[in-house]
XYZ file of C-alpha atoms in Angstrom:
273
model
C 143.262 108.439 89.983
C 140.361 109.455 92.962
C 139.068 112.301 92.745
C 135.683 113.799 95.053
C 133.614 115.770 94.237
C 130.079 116.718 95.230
C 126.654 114.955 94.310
C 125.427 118.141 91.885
C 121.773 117.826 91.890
C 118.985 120.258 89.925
C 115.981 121.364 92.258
C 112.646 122.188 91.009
C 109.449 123.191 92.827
C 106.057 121.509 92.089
C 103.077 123.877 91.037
C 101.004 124.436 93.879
C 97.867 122.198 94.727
C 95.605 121.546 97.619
C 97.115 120.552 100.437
C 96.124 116.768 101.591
C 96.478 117.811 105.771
C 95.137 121.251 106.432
C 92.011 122.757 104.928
C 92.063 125.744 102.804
C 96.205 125.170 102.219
C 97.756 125.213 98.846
C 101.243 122.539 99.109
C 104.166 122.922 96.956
C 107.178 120.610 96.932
C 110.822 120.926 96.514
C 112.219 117.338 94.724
C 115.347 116.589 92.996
C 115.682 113.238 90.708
C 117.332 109.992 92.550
C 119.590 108.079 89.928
C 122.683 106.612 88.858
C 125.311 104.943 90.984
C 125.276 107.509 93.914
C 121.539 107.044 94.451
C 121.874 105.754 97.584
C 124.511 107.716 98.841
C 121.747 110.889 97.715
C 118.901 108.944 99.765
C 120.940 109.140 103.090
C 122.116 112.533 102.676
C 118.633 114.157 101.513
C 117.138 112.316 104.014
C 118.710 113.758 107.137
C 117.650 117.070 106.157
C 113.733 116.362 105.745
C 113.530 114.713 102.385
C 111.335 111.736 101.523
C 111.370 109.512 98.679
C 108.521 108.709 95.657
C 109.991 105.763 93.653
C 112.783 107.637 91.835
C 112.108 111.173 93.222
C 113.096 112.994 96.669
C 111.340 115.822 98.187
C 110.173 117.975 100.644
C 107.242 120.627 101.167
C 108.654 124.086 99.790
C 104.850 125.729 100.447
C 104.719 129.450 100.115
C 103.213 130.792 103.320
C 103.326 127.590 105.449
C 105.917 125.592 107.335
C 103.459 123.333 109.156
C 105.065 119.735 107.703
C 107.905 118.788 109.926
C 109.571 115.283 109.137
C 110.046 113.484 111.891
C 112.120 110.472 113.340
C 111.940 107.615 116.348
C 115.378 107.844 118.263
C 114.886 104.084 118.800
C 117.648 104.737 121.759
C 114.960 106.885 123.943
C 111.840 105.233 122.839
C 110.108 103.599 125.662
C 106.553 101.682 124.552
C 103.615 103.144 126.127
C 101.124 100.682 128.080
C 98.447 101.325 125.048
C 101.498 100.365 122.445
C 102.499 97.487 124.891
C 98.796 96.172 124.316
C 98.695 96.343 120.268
C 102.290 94.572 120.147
C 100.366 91.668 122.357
C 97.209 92.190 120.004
C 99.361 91.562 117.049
C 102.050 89.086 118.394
C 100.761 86.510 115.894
C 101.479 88.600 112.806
C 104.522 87.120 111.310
C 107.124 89.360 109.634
C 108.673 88.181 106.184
C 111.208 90.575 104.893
C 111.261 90.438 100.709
C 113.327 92.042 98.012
C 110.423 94.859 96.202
C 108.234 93.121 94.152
C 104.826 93.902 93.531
C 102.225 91.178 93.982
C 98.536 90.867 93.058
C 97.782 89.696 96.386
C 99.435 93.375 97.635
C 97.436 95.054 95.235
C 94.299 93.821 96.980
C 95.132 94.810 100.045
C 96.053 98.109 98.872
C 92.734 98.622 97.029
C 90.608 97.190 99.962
C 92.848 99.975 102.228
C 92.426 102.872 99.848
C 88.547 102.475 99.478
C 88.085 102.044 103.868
C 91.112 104.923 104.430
C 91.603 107.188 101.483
C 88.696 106.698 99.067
C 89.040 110.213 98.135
C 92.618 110.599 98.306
C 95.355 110.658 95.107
C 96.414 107.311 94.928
C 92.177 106.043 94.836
C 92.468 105.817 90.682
C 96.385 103.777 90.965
C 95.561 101.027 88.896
C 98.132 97.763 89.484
C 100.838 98.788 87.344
C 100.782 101.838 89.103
C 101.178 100.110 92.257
C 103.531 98.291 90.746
C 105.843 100.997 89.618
C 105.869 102.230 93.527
C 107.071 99.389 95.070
C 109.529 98.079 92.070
C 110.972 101.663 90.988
C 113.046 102.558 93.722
C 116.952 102.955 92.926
C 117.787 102.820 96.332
C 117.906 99.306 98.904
C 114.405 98.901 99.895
C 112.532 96.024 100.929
C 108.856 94.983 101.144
C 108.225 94.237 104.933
C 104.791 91.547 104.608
C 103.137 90.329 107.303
C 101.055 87.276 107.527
C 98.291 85.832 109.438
C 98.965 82.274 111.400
C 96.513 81.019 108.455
C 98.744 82.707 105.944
C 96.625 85.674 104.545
C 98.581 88.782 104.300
C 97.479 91.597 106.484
C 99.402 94.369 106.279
C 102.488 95.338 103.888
C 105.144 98.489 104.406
C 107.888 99.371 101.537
C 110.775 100.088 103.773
C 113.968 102.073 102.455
C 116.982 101.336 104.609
C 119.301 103.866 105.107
C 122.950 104.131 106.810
C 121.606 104.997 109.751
C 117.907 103.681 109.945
C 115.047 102.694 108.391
C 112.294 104.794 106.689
C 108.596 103.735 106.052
C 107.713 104.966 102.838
C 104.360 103.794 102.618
C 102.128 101.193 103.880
C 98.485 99.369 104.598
C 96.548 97.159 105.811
C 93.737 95.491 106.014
C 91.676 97.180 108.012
C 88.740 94.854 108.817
C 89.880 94.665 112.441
C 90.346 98.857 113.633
C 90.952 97.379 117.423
C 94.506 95.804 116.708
C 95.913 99.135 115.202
C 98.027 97.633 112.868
C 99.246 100.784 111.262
C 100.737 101.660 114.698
C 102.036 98.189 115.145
C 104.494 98.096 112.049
C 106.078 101.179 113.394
C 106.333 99.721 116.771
C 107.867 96.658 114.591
C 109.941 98.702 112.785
C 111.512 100.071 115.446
C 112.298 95.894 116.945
C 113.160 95.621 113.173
C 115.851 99.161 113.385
C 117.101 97.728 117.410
C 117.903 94.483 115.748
C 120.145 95.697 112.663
C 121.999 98.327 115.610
C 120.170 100.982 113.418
C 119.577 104.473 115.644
C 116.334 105.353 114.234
C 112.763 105.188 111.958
C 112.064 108.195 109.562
C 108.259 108.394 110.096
C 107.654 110.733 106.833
C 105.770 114.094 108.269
C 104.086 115.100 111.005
C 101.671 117.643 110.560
C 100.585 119.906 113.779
C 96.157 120.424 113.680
C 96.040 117.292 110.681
C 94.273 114.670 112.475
C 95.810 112.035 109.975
C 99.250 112.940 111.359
C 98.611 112.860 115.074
C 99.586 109.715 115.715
C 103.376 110.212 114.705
C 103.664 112.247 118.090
C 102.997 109.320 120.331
C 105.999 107.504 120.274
C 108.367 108.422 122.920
C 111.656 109.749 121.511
C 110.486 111.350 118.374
C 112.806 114.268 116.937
C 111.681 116.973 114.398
C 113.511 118.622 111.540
C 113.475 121.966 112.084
C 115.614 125.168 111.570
C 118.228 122.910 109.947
C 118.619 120.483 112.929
C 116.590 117.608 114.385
C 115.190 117.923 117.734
C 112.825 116.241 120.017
C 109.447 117.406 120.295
C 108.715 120.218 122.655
C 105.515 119.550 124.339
C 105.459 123.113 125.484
C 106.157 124.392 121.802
C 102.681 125.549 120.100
C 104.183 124.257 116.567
C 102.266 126.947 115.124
C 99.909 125.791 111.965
C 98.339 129.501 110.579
C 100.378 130.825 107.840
C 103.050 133.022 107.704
C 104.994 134.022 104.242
C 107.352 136.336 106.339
C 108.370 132.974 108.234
C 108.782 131.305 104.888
C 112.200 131.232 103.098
C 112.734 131.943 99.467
C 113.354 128.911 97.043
C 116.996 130.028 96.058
C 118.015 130.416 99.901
C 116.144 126.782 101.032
C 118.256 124.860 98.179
C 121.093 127.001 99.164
C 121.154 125.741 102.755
C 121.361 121.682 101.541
C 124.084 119.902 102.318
C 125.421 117.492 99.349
C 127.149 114.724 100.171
C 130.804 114.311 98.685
C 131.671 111.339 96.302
C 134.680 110.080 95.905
C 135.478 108.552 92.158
C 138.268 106.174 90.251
C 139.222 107.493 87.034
C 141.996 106.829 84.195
C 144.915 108.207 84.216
């Protein structure tokens, strides 16, 4: 016998903490648990709607008087490569992509050490010792992949864990080395990503959150054909929007009414008769 019913998920909210983007911010996130055989079908769903994914953990910021974090998306159908972006893809033609299943390596862990103390020496991952690292990349229930890339002489230079959904691909984190700042690698595996996205006939790249007045987020709204989540529908950026950043706890809805408006996807299951 089928039967379908809906993906029934418990929500909790994070205590709050300082917020890594804005100064003088407390963050707290909304995340549900990502398991069992309808993982994946979770990941898509969740996803659409401004999620992200940790290894086995989804979320999204839930912060009490601020709505700043908007996740954002490439429509790789509108995006058009600017003539700067059109000089790091030539800067970085000789980078050569190797796709793998997600497995940590030593080598990886290097890089993402050398990365952390030149990017984010302060930041939370600094102290991620290798098995750590390792349970980022390997613990995801979801299809991911590793996206390397390699130097003509064969060292690796910059890595990306990839989750790919039904209807695009999402960077869920990546680095570098960082030795050269001129070839903008960080930009270039997006720009990659969405060559990588075009050549599967997927219709876009989740680019995690942009964050309006955060410096470290800026570059998310330089790609042509980005879309926001916002107000329970993606959109594209509105250059003459202010995307205000102060806070606002009127503007700010409750916990019960946010995990009230989710949408859970339907399953459909084979049972005994």
């Amino acid at each position: 016998m089928r039967h379908t019913v809906p993906i029934a998920s418990q929500f909790y909210v994070t205590a709050p903490q300082p917020c890594p983007y804005l100064e003088d911010r407390m963050e707290r996130k909304l995340f549900t648990s990502l398991q069992g055989i309808d993982a994946g079908i979770l990941n898509n769903t969740l996803s659409k709607q401004g999620f992200r994914r940790s290894q086995n953990v989804l979320y999204r910021p839930a912060c009490v008087a601020c709505t700043a974090c908007l996740s954002a998306r490439i429509d790789v159908g509108k995006f058009q490569p600017s003539k700067s972006q059109r000089r790091i893809i030539k800067r970085n033609a000789h980078l050569q992509r190797q796709p793998n299943a997600p497995w940590a390596t030593e080598t990886q862990y290097e890089l993402f050490r050398s990365y952390l103390e030149s990017r984010h020496s302060e930041g939370g991952m600094a102290d991620m010792d290798i098995f750590e690292f390792a349970a980022m990349i390997e613990e995801t229930p979801v299809t991911s992949r590793v996206i390397e890339y390699y130097t003509q002489e064969g060292d690796l230079n910059a890595v990306c864990l990839t989750d790919i959904f039904d209807d695009g691909l999402s960077l869920v984190y990546s680095f570098f080395d960082t030795s050269q700042p001129q070839n903008s690698v960080g930009t270039y595996m997006i720009l990659d990503h969405i060559a990588l996205a075009h050549e599967a006939g997927l219709p876009y790249v989740y680019l995690g959150y942009w964050v309006p007045g955060s410096d470290k987020m800026a570059y998310k709204a330089r790609f042509s054909g980005v879309e926001i989540f916002r107000d329970q529908k993606w959109a594209e950026i509105d250059s003459n929007d202010s995307y205000k950043t102060e806070t606002n706890p009127l503007e700010v809805r409750p916990i019960s009414e946010q995990v009230a408006h989710i949408s859970m996807p339907n399953v459909t299951h084979i049972s005994g008769t």
